[in-house]
Amino acid sequence: MGELLDGRYRLDGVIGRGGMADVHRATDVRLNRAVAVKLFHSATERSTLEARLLAGLSHPGLVRVYDAAPENDRPYLVMQLVDGPTLRRCLDTTGALDLRFTARLGTRLADALAYVHAHGVVHRDMKPANVLLDRDGTCFLTDFGIARAMGSARLTSAGHCIGTAAYLAPEQLRGENVGPAADIYSLGLVLLECLTGSPEYDGSDLEAAVARLSRPPRLPAWLPPVWTATLAAMTARDPQHRPSAADCAQRLAAATVLGTRRAPVRPPWRRAVETQRMQPAAVGY
């Protein structure tokens, strides 16, 4: 039997590790329900902020929060358990994804971002490791650990950037205040990686940052025009020239009919799900 947290949540095993918290597969013994418990290493302003931000959000494209104790000696969040791999694991396992699946994934993520932005929140760390896929290939945006309410006080010093270097918008790299447009840029890079199978700005953090500030993303010549136009707009250097998340969702929904690359009989994400069952520690929240 695993440890019982606050007399209710039985911790059944670690399924993800991070710098701020570990994520456990767990059981809510009162409701006999499988859940994920994000157990923070210590009580911090970030753990409290994440709990408060997520408590006010409810969208099909976001992992649901059931319970929280952000100010305990052992602060935690209790969340919906998504029993599948991260998009990072999926891409590492299968390589590039087909156009139609990527359009569906992008539509759902853009719709989730539109909801988040409408509620005054910027995610700030959109990347494949923060997208979970269930066994049907449905995606969920996760990890609001460095998210920020628009207009709130900064948790980082001015002139410093926060996030994952390979997916940061130019304004994040410059340490400027960021808004919803930064999430759009990062989502554009995530979708481009889904289609090519490789990060556009690879290498060390410094190499990725220098490349980002010196050239725009390279869009494959084989992309249909709607994809080229959409990704170019999403990754525009000037944040004011990027479309809103709602506009991105509409454009990507239109792109779902463009199946110019035939989907395989067994979709790539299905292979990743099967691999995930053997390597559950790759799940991230």
GROMACS .gro file of N, CA and C in nm, residues 22 27 36 53 56 65 93 96 104 115 122 134 139 144 150 160 186 197 201-202 206 215 234 236 239 254:
model
   78
   22ASP      N    1   0.703   1.650  -0.800
   22ASP     CA    2   0.690   1.517  -0.858
   22ASP      C    3   0.542   1.489  -0.877
   27THR      N    4  -0.477   0.727  -0.595
   27THR     CA    5  -0.617   0.687  -0.584
   27THR      C    6  -0.685   0.771  -0.479
   36ALA      N    7  -0.416   1.206  -1.053
   36ALA     CA    8  -0.274   1.242  -1.051
   36ALA      C    9  -0.254   1.343  -0.939
   53LEU      N   10  -0.451   2.976  -0.995
   53LEU     CA   11  -0.483   2.995  -1.136
   53LEU      C   12  -0.570   2.881  -1.188
   56GLY      N   13  -0.952   2.843  -1.105
   56GLY     CA   14  -1.049   2.925  -1.176
   56GLY      C   15  -1.065   2.889  -1.321
   65VAL      N   16  -0.858   2.015  -1.230
   65VAL     CA   17  -0.809   2.014  -1.092
   65VAL      C   18  -0.924   1.977  -1.000
   93THR      N   19   0.923   0.911  -3.001
   93THR     CA   20   0.895   0.772  -3.035
   93THR      C   21   0.864   0.754  -3.183
   96ALA      N   22   0.777   1.267  -3.702
   96ALA     CA   23   0.676   1.362  -3.749
   96ALA      C   24   0.536   1.300  -3.747
  104ARG      N   25  -0.572   1.883  -3.579
  104ARG     CA   26  -0.667   1.857  -3.469
  104ARG      C   27  -0.604   1.893  -3.336
  115TYR      N   28  -0.922   3.020  -2.428
  115TYR     CA   29  -0.995   3.022  -2.301
  115TYR      C   30  -0.908   3.077  -2.188
  122VAL      N   31  -0.151   3.392  -1.893
  122VAL     CA   32  -0.054   3.356  -1.997
  122VAL      C   33   0.022   3.233  -1.949
  134ASP      N   34  -0.415   1.132  -2.437
  134ASP     CA   35  -0.477   1.013  -2.379
  134ASP      C   36  -0.476   0.901  -2.483
  139CYS      N   37  -0.564   1.564  -2.673
  139CYS     CA   38  -0.455   1.633  -2.603
  139CYS      C   39  -0.507   1.723  -2.492
  144PHE      N   40   0.101   2.465  -1.535
  144PHE     CA   41   0.090   2.611  -1.525
  144PHE      C   42   0.184   2.664  -1.416
  150MET      N   43  -0.226   3.813  -1.623
  150MET     CA   44  -0.192   3.938  -1.691
  150MET      C   45  -0.205   4.055  -1.594
  160HIS      N   46   1.512   3.915  -1.717
  160HIS     CA   47   1.537   3.772  -1.714
  160HIS      C   48   1.421   3.700  -1.783
  186SER      N   49   0.502   3.017  -2.931
  186SER     CA   50   0.549   2.886  -2.885
  186SER      C   51   0.465   2.774  -2.944
  197GLY      N   52   0.916   1.674  -3.723
  197GLY     CA   53   0.977   1.573  -3.638
  197GLY      C   54   1.098   1.621  -3.560
  201TYR      N   55   1.450   2.516  -3.341
  201TYR     CA   56   1.566   2.581  -3.279
  201TYR      C   57   1.626   2.484  -3.178
  202ASP      N   58   1.716   2.401  -3.226
  202ASP     CA   59   1.775   2.295  -3.144
  202ASP      C   60   1.910   2.343  -3.089
  206LEU      N   61   2.176   2.866  -2.538
  206LEU     CA   62   2.236   2.983  -2.603
  206LEU      C   63   2.223   2.974  -2.754
  215ARG      N   64   1.701   3.459  -3.715
  215ARG     CA   65   1.628   3.415  -3.834
  215ARG      C   66   1.489   3.366  -3.796
  234MET      N   67   0.181   3.289  -3.685
  234MET     CA   68   0.197   3.255  -3.544
  234MET      C   69   0.338   3.284  -3.494
  236ALA      N   70   0.548   3.520  -3.618
  236ALA     CA   71   0.597   3.653  -3.656
  236ALA      C   72   0.684   3.710  -3.545
  239PRO      N   73   0.517   4.060  -3.184
  239PRO     CA   74   0.399   3.998  -3.121
  239PRO      C   75   0.268   4.061  -3.166
  254ALA      N   76  -0.985   2.472  -3.998
  254ALA     CA   77  -1.001   2.465  -4.144
  254ALA      C   78  -0.897   2.373  -4.206
   0.00000   0.00000   0.00000
